[in-house]
PDB file of C-alpha atoms and ligand atoms in Angstrom:
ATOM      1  CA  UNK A 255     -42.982   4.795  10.522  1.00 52.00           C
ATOM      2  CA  UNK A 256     -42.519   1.356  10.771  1.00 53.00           C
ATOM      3  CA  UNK A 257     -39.177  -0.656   9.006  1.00 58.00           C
ATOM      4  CA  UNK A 258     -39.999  -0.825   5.266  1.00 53.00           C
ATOM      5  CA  UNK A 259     -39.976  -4.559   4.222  1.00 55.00           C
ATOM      6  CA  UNK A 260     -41.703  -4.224   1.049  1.00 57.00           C
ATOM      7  CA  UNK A 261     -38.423  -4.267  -0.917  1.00 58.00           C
ATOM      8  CA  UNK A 262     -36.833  -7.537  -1.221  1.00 85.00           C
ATOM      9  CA  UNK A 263     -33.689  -5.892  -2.291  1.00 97.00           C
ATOM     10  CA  UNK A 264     -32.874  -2.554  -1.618  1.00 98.00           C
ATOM     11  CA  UNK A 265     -31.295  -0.616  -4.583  1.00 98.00           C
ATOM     12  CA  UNK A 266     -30.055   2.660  -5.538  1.00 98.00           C
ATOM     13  CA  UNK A 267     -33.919   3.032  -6.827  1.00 98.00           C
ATOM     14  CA  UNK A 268     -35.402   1.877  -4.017  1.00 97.00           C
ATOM     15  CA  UNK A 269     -33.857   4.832  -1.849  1.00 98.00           C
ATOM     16  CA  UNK A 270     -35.238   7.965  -4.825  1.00 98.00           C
ATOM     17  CA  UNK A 271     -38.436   5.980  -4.347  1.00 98.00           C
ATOM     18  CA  UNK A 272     -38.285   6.632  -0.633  1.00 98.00           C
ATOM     19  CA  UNK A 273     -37.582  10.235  -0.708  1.00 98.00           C
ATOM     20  CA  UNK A 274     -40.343  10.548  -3.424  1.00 98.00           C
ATOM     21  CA  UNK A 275     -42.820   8.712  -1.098  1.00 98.00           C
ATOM     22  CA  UNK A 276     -41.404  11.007   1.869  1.00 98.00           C
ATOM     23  CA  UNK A 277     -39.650   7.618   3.698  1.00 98.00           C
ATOM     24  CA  UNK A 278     -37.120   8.496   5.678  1.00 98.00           C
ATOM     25  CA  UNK A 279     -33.976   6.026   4.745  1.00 98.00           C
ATOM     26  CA  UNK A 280     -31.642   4.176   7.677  1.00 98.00           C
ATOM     27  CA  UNK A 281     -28.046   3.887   7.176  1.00 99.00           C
ATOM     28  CA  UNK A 282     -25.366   2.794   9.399  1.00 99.00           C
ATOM     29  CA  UNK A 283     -21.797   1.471   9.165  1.00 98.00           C
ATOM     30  CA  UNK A 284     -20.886  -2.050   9.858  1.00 99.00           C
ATOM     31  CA  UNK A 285     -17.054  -3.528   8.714  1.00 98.00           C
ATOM     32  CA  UNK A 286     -17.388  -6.990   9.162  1.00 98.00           C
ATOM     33  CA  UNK A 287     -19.682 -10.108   9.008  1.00 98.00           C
ATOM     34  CA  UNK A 288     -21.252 -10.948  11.765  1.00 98.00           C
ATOM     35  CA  UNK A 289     -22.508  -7.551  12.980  1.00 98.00           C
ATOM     36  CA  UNK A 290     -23.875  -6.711   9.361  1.00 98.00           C
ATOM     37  CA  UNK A 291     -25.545  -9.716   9.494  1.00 98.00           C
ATOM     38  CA  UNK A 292     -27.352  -8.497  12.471  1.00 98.00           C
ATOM     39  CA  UNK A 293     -27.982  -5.056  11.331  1.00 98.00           C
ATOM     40  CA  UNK A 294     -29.467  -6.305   8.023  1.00 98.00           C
ATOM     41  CA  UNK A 295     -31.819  -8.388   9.784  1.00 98.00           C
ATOM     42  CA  UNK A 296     -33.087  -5.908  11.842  1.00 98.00           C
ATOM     43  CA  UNK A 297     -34.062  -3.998   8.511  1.00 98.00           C
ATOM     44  CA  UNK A 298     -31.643  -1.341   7.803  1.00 98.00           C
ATOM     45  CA  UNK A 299     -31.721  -0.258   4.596  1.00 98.00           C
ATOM     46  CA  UNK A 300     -28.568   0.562   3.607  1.00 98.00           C
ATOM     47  CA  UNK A 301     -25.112  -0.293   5.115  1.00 99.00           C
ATOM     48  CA  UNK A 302     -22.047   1.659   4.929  1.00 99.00           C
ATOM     49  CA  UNK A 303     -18.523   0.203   4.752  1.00 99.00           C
ATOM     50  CA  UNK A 304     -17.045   3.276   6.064  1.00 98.00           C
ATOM     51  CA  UNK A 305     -13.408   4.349   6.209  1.00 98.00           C
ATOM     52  CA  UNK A 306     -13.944   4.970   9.690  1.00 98.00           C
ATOM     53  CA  UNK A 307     -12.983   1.559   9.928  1.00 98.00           C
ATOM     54  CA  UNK A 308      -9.516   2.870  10.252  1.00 98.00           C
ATOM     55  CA  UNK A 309     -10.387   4.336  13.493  1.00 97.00           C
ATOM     56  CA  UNK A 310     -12.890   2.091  14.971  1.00 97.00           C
ATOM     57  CA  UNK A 311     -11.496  -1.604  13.852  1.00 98.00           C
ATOM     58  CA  UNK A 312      -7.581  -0.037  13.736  1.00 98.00           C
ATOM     59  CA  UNK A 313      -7.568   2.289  16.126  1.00 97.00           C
ATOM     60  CA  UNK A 314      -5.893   5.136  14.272  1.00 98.00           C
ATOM     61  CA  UNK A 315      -6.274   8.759  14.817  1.00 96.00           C
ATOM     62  CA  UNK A 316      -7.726   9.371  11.705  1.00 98.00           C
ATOM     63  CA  UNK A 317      -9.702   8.111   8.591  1.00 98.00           C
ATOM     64  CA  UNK A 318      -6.577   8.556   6.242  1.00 98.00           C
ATOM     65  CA  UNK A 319      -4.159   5.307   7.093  1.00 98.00           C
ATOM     66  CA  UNK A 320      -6.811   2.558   5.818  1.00 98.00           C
ATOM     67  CA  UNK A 321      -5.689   1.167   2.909  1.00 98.00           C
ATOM     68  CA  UNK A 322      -7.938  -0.059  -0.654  1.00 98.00           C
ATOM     69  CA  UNK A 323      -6.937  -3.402   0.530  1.00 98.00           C
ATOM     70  CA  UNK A 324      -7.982  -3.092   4.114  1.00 98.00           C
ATOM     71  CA  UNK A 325     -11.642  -1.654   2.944  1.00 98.00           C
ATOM     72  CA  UNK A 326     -11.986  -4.164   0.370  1.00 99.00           C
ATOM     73  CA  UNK A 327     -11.843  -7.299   3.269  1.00 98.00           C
ATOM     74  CA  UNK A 328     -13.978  -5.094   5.084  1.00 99.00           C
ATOM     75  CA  UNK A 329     -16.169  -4.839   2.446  1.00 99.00           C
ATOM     76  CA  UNK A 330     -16.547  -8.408   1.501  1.00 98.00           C
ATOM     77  CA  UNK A 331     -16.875  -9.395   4.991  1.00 99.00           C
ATOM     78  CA  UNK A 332     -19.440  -7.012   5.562  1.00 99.00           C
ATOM     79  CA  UNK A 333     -21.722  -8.089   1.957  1.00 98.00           C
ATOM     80  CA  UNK A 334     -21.597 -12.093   2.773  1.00 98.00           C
ATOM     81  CA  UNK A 335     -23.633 -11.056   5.802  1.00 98.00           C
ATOM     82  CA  UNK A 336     -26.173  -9.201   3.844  1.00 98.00           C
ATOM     83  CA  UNK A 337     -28.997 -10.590   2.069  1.00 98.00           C
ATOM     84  CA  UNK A 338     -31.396  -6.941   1.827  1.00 98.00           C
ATOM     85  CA  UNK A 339     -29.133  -3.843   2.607  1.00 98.00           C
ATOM     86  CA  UNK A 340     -27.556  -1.777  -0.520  1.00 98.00           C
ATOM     87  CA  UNK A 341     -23.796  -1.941   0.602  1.00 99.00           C
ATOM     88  CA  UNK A 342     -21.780   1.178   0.008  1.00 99.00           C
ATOM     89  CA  UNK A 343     -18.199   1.164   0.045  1.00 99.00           C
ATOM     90  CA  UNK A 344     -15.879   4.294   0.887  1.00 98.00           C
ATOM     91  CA  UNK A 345     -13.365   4.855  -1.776  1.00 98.00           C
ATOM     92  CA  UNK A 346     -10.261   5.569   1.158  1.00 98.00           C
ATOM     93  CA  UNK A 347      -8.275   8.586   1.026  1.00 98.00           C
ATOM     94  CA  UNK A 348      -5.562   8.304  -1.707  1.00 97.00           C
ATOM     95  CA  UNK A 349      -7.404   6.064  -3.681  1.00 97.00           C
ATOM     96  CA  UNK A 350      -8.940   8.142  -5.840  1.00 97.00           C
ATOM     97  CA  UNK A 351      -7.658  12.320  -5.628  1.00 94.00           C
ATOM     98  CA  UNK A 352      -4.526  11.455  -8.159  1.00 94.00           C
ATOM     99  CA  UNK A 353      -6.539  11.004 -11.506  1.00 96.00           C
ATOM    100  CA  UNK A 354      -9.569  10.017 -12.851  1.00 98.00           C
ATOM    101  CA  UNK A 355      -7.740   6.966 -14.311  1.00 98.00           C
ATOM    102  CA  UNK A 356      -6.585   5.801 -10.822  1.00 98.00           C
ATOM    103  CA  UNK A 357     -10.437   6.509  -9.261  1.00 98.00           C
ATOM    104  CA  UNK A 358     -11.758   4.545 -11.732  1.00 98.00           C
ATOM    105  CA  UNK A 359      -9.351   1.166 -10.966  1.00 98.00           C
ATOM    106  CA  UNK A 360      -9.893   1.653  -7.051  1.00 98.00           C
ATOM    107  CA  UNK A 361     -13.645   2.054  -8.019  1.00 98.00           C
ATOM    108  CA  UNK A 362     -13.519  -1.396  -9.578  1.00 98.00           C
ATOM    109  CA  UNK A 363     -11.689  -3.008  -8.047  1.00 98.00           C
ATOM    110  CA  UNK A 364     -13.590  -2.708  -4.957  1.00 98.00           C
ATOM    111  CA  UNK A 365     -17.007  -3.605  -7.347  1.00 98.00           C
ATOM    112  CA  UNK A 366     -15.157  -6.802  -8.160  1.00 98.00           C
ATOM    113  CA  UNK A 367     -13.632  -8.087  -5.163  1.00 98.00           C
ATOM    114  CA  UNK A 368     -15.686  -7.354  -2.560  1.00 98.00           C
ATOM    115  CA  UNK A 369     -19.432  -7.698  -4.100  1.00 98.00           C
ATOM    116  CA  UNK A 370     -20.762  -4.574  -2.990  1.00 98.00           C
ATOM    117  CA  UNK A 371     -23.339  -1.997  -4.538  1.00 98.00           C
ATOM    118  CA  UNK A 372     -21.900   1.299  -4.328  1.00 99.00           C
ATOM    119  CA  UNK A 373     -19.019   3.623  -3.682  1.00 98.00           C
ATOM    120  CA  UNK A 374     -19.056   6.606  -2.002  1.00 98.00           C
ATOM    121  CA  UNK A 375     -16.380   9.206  -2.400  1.00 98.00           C
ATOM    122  CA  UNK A 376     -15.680  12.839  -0.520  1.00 98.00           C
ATOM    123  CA  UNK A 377     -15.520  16.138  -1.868  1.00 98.00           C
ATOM    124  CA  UNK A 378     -17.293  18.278  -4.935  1.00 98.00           C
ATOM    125  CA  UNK A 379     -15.927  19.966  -7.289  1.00 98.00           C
ATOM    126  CA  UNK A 380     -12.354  18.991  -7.248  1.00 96.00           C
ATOM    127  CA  UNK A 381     -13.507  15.114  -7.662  1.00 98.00           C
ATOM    128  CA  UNK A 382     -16.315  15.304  -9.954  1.00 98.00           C
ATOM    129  CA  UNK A 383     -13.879  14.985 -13.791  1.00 98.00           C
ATOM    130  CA  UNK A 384     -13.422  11.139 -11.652  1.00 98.00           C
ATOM    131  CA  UNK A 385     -16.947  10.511 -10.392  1.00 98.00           C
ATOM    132  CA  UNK A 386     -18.324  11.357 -14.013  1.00 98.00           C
ATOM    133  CA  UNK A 387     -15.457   8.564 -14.773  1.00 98.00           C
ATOM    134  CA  UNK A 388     -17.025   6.125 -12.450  1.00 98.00           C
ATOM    135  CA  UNK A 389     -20.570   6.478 -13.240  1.00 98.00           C
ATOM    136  CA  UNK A 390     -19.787   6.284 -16.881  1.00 98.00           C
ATOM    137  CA  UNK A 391     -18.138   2.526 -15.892  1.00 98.00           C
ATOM    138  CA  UNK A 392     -22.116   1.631 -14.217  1.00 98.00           C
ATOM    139  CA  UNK A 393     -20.972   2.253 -10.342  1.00 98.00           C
ATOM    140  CA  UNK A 394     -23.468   3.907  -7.978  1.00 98.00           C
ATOM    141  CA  UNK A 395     -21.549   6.721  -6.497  1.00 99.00           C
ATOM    142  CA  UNK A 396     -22.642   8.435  -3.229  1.00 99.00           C
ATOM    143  CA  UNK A 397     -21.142  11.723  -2.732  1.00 98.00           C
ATOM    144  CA  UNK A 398     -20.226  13.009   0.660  1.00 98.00           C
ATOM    145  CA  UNK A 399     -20.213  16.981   1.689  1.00 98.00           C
ATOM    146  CA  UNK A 400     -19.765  18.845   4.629  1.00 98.00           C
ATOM    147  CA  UNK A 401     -17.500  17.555   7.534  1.00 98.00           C
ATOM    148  CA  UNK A 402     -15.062  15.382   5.412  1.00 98.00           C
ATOM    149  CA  UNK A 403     -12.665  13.274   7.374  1.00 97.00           C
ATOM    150  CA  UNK A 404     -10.063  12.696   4.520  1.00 97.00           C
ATOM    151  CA  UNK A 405      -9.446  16.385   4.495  1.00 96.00           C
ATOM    152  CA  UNK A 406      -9.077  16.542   8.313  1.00 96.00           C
ATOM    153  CA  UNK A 407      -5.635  18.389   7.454  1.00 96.00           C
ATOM    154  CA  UNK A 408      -6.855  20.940   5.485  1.00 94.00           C
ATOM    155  CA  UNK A 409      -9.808  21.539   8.084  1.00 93.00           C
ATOM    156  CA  UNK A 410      -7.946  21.333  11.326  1.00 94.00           C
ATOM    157  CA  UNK A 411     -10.672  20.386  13.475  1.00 93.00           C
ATOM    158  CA  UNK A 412     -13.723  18.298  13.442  1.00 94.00           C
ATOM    159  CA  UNK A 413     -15.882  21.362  13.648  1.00 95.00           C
ATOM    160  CA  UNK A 414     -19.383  22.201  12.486  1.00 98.00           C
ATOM    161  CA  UNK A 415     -18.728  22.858   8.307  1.00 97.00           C
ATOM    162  CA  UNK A 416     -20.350  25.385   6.004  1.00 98.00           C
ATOM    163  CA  UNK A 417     -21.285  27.976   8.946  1.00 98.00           C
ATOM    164  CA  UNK A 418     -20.131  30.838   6.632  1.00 98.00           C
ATOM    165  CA  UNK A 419     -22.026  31.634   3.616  1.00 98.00           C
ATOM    166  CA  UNK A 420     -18.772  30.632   1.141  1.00 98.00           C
ATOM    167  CA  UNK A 421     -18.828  27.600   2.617  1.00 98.00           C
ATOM    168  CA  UNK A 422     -22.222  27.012   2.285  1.00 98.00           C
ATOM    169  CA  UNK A 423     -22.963  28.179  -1.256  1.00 98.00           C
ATOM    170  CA  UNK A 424     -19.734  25.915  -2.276  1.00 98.00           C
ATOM    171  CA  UNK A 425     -21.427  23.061  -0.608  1.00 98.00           C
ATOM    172  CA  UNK A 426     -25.007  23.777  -2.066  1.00 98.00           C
ATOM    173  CA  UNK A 427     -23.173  24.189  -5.641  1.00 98.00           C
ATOM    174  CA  UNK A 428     -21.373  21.056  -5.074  1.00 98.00           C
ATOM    175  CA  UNK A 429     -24.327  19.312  -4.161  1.00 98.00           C
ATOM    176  CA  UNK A 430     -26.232  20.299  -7.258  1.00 98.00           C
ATOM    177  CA  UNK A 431     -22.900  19.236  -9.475  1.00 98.00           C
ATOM    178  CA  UNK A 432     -22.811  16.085  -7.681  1.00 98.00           C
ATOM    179  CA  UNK A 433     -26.705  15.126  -8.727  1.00 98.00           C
ATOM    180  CA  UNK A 434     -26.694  16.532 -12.443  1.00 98.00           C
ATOM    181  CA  UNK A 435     -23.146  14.379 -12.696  1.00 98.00           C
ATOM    182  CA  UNK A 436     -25.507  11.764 -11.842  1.00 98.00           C
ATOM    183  CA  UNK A 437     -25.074  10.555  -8.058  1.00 98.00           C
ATOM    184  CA  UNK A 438     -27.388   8.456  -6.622  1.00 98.00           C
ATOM    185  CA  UNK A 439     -27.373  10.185  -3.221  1.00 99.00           C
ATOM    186  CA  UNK A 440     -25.071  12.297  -0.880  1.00 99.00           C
ATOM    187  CA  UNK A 441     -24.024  12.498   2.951  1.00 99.00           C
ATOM    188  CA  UNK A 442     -23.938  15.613   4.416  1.00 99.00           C
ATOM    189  CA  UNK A 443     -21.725  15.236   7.749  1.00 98.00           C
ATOM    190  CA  UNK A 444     -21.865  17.863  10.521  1.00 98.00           C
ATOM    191  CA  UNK A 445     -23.286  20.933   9.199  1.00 98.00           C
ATOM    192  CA  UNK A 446     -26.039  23.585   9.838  1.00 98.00           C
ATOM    193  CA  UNK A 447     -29.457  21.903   9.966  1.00 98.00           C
ATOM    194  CA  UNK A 448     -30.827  24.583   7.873  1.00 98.00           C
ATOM    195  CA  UNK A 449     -28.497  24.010   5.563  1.00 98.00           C
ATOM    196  CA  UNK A 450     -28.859  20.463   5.011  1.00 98.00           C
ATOM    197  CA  UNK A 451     -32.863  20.331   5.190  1.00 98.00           C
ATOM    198  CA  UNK A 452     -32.416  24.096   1.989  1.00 98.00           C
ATOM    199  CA  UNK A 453     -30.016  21.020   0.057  1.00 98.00           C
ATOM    200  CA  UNK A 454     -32.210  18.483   0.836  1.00 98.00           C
ATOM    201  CA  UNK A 455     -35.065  20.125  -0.692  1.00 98.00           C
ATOM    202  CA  UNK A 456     -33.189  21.396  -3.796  1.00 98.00           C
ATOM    203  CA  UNK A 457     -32.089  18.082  -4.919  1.00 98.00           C
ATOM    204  CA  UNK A 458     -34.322  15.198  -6.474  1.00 98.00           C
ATOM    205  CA  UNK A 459     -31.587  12.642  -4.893  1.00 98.00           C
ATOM    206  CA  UNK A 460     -31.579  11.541  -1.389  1.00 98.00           C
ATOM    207  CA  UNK A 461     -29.746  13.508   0.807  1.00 99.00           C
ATOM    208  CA  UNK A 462     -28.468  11.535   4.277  1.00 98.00           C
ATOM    209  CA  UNK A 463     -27.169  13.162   6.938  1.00 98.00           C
ATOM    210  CA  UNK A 464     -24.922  12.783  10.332  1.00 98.00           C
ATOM    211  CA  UNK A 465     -25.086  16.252  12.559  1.00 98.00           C
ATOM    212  CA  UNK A 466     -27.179  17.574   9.741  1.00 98.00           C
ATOM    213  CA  UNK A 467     -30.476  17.499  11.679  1.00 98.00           C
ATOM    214  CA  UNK A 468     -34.162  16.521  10.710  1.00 98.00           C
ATOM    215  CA  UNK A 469     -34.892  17.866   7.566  1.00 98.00           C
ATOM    216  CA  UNK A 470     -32.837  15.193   5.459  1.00 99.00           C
ATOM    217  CA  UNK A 471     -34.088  12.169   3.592  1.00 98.00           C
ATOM    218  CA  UNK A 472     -32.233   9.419   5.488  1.00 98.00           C
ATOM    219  CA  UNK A 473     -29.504   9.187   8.723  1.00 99.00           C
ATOM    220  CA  UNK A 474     -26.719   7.595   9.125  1.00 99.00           C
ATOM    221  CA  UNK A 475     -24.639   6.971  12.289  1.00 98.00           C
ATOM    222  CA  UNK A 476     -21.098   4.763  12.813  1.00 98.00           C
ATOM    223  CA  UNK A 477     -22.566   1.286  14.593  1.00 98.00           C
ATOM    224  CA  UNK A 478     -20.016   1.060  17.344  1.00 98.00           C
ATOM    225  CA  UNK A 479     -20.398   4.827  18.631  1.00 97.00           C
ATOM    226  CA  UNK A 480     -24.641   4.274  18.195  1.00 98.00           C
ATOM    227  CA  UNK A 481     -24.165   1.030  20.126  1.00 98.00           C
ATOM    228  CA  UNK A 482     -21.566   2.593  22.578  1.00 97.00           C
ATOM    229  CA  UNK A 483     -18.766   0.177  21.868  1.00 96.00           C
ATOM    230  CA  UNK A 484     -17.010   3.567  21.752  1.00 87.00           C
ATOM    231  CA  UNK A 485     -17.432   5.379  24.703  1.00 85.00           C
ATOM    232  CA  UNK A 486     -14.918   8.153  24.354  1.00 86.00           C
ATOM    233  CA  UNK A 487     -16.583   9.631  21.722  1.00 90.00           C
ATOM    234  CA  UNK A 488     -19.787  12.086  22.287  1.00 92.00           C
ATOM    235  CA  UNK A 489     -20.423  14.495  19.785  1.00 96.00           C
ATOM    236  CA  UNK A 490     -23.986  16.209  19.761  1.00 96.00           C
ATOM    237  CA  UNK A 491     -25.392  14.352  16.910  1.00 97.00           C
ATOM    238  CA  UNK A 492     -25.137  11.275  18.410  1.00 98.00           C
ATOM    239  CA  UNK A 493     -27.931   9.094  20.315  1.00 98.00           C
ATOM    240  CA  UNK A 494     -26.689   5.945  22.075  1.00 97.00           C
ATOM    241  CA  UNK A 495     -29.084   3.504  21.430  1.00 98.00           C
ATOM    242  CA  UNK A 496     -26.665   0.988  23.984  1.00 98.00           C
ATOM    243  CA  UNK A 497     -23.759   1.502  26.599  1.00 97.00           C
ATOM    244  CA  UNK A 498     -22.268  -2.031  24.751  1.00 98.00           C
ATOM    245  CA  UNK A 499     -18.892  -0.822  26.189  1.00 98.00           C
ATOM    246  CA  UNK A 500     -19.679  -1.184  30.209  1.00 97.00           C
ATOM    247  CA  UNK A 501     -21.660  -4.220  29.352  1.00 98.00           C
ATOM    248  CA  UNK A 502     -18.745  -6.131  27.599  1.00 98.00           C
ATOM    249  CA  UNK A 503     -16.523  -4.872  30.268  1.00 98.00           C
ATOM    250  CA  UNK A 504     -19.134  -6.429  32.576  1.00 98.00           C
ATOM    251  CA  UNK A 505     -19.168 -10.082  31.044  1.00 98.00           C
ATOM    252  CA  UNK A 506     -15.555 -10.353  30.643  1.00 98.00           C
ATOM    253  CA  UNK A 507     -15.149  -8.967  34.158  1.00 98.00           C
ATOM    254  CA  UNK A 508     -17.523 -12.036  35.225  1.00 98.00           C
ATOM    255  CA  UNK A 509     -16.304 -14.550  32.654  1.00 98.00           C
ATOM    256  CA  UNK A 510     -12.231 -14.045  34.708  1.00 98.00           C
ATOM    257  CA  UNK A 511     -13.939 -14.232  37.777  1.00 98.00           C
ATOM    258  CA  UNK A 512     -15.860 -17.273  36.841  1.00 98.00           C
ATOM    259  CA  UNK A 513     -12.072 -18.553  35.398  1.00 98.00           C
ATOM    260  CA  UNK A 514     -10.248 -17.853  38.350  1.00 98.00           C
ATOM    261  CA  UNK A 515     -12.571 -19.092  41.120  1.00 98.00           C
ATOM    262  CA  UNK A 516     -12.814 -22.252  39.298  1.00 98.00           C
ATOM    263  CA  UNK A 517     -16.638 -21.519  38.974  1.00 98.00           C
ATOM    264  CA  UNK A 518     -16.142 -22.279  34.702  1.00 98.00           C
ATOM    265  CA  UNK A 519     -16.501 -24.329  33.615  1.00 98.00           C
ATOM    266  CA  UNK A 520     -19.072 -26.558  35.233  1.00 98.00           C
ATOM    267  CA  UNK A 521     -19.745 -30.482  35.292  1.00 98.00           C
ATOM    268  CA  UNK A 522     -22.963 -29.310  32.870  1.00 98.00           C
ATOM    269  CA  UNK A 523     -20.786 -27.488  30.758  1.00 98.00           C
ATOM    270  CA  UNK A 524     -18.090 -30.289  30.629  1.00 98.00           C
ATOM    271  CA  UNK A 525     -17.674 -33.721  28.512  1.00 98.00           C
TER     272      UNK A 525
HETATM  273  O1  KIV B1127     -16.709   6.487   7.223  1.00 87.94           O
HETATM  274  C1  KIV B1127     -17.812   6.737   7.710  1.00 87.94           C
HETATM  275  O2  KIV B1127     -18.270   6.122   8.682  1.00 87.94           O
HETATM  276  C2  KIV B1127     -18.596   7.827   7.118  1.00 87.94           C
HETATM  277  C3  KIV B1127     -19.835   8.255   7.843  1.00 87.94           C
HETATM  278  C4  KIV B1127     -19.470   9.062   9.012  1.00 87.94           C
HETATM  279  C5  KIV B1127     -20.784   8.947   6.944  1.00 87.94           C
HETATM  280  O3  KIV B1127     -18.233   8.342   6.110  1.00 87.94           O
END
């Protein structure tokens, strides 16, 4: 199917109106303004301001350093580039698992200052007293089950979730908590693709997935690993759409050369 440009806007509604209509939704990350500018022209639908900022912009190991501060410049970065996209914001770790209270103000604050759409937040059960909380202030919250990075300590490994059948009615109950609390939609990261496509079809939401196969209503991938800015990282689920990393190493390879031969700049290219 062809990129939907029928919305002029895309909204929270706009996405349930996909899944009714059997659209499959595209999401990807972007964390600053020129690339979402890009992305949003070529049609995505929605953009996610990930946390994984912390490892692809900063470089750290994990998802749990970025600060509310750090995602919030992201975030507003990212939305003056946007004129269609819904923009979803990751509430980062520590921003919201104290109280509800504390959810709430990170949840705002990052409504106010950056000018984005949405939040999304990790976990089920344990979170939902604060996404109830959030909703109830007239944020969109996207949920996010599965592989979640914030809890990489708990976890241990980056692993394929829910493979066990705790695991995976806990994630199926979670998802169904998530919707009746009143979630807009939910990413399911790295999990069976059974799994996903059985949650998928028990929930009126949209359910978008990364490693969760076929069978969900959307995708979603991080930009720099799709575009293969990242080239150290090749999980399964990923398809490189570009190998951006040898090609920028290619130009800047050229560009010194170009420096140090004297070739650059030319009498053309000179005042
Ligand atoms: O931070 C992120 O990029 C994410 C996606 C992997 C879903 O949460």
């Amino acid at each position: 199917m062809s990129v939907h440009k029928e919305f002029k806007k895309i909204t929270t509604h706009s996405l349930m109106e996909m899944k009714q209509r059997g659209e499959k939704i595209s999401m990807l990350t972007s964390y600053d303004y020129s690339l979402a500018k890009i992305v949003d022209a070529a049609g995505i639908d929605a953009i996610l301001v990930g946390d994984s900022a912390s490892n692809v912009m900063a470089g750290h190991e994990t998802t749990l350093p970025i600060t509310l501060d750090q995602m919030i410049y992201h975030a507003s970065s990212v939305v003056r580039g946007v004129d269609r996209a819904l923009v979803v914001v990751d509430l980062p770790f520590g921003s919201y698992q104290g109280n509800s209270k504390e959810a709430l103000n990170s949840a705002i604050r990052i409504m106010k200052e950056s000018g984005a759409h949405a939040i999304k937040m990790e976990g089920g059960e344990e979170i939902l007293e604060s996404v109830k909380r959030i909703l109830t202030a007239g944020v969109p919250v996207m949920g996010h089950l599965g592989l979640t990075p914030q809890s990489i300590y708990k976890f241990g490994t980056y692993t394929v979730r829910a493979t066990e059948d705790e695991e995976a009615d806990k994630l199926i109950s979670d998802s169904k908590k998530l919707e009746e609390a009143g979630c807009f939609a939910i990413v399911l990261e790295k999990i069976p693709a059974h799994l996903a496509t059985k949650v998928a079809a028990n929930l009126q939401i949209p359910v978008i997935g990364i490693g969760a196969g076929n069978g969900v209503d959307g995708q979603v991938l991080v930009l720099h690993d799709m575009l293969g800015i990242n080239n150290q990282f090749n999980p399964r689920f990923l398809r490189r759409y570009l190998n951006l990393y040898e090609d920028i190493k290619g130009a800047v390879e050229n560009y010194i050369s170009d420096v140090k031969n004297t070739d650059f700049p030319s009498d053309k290219e000179s005042y």
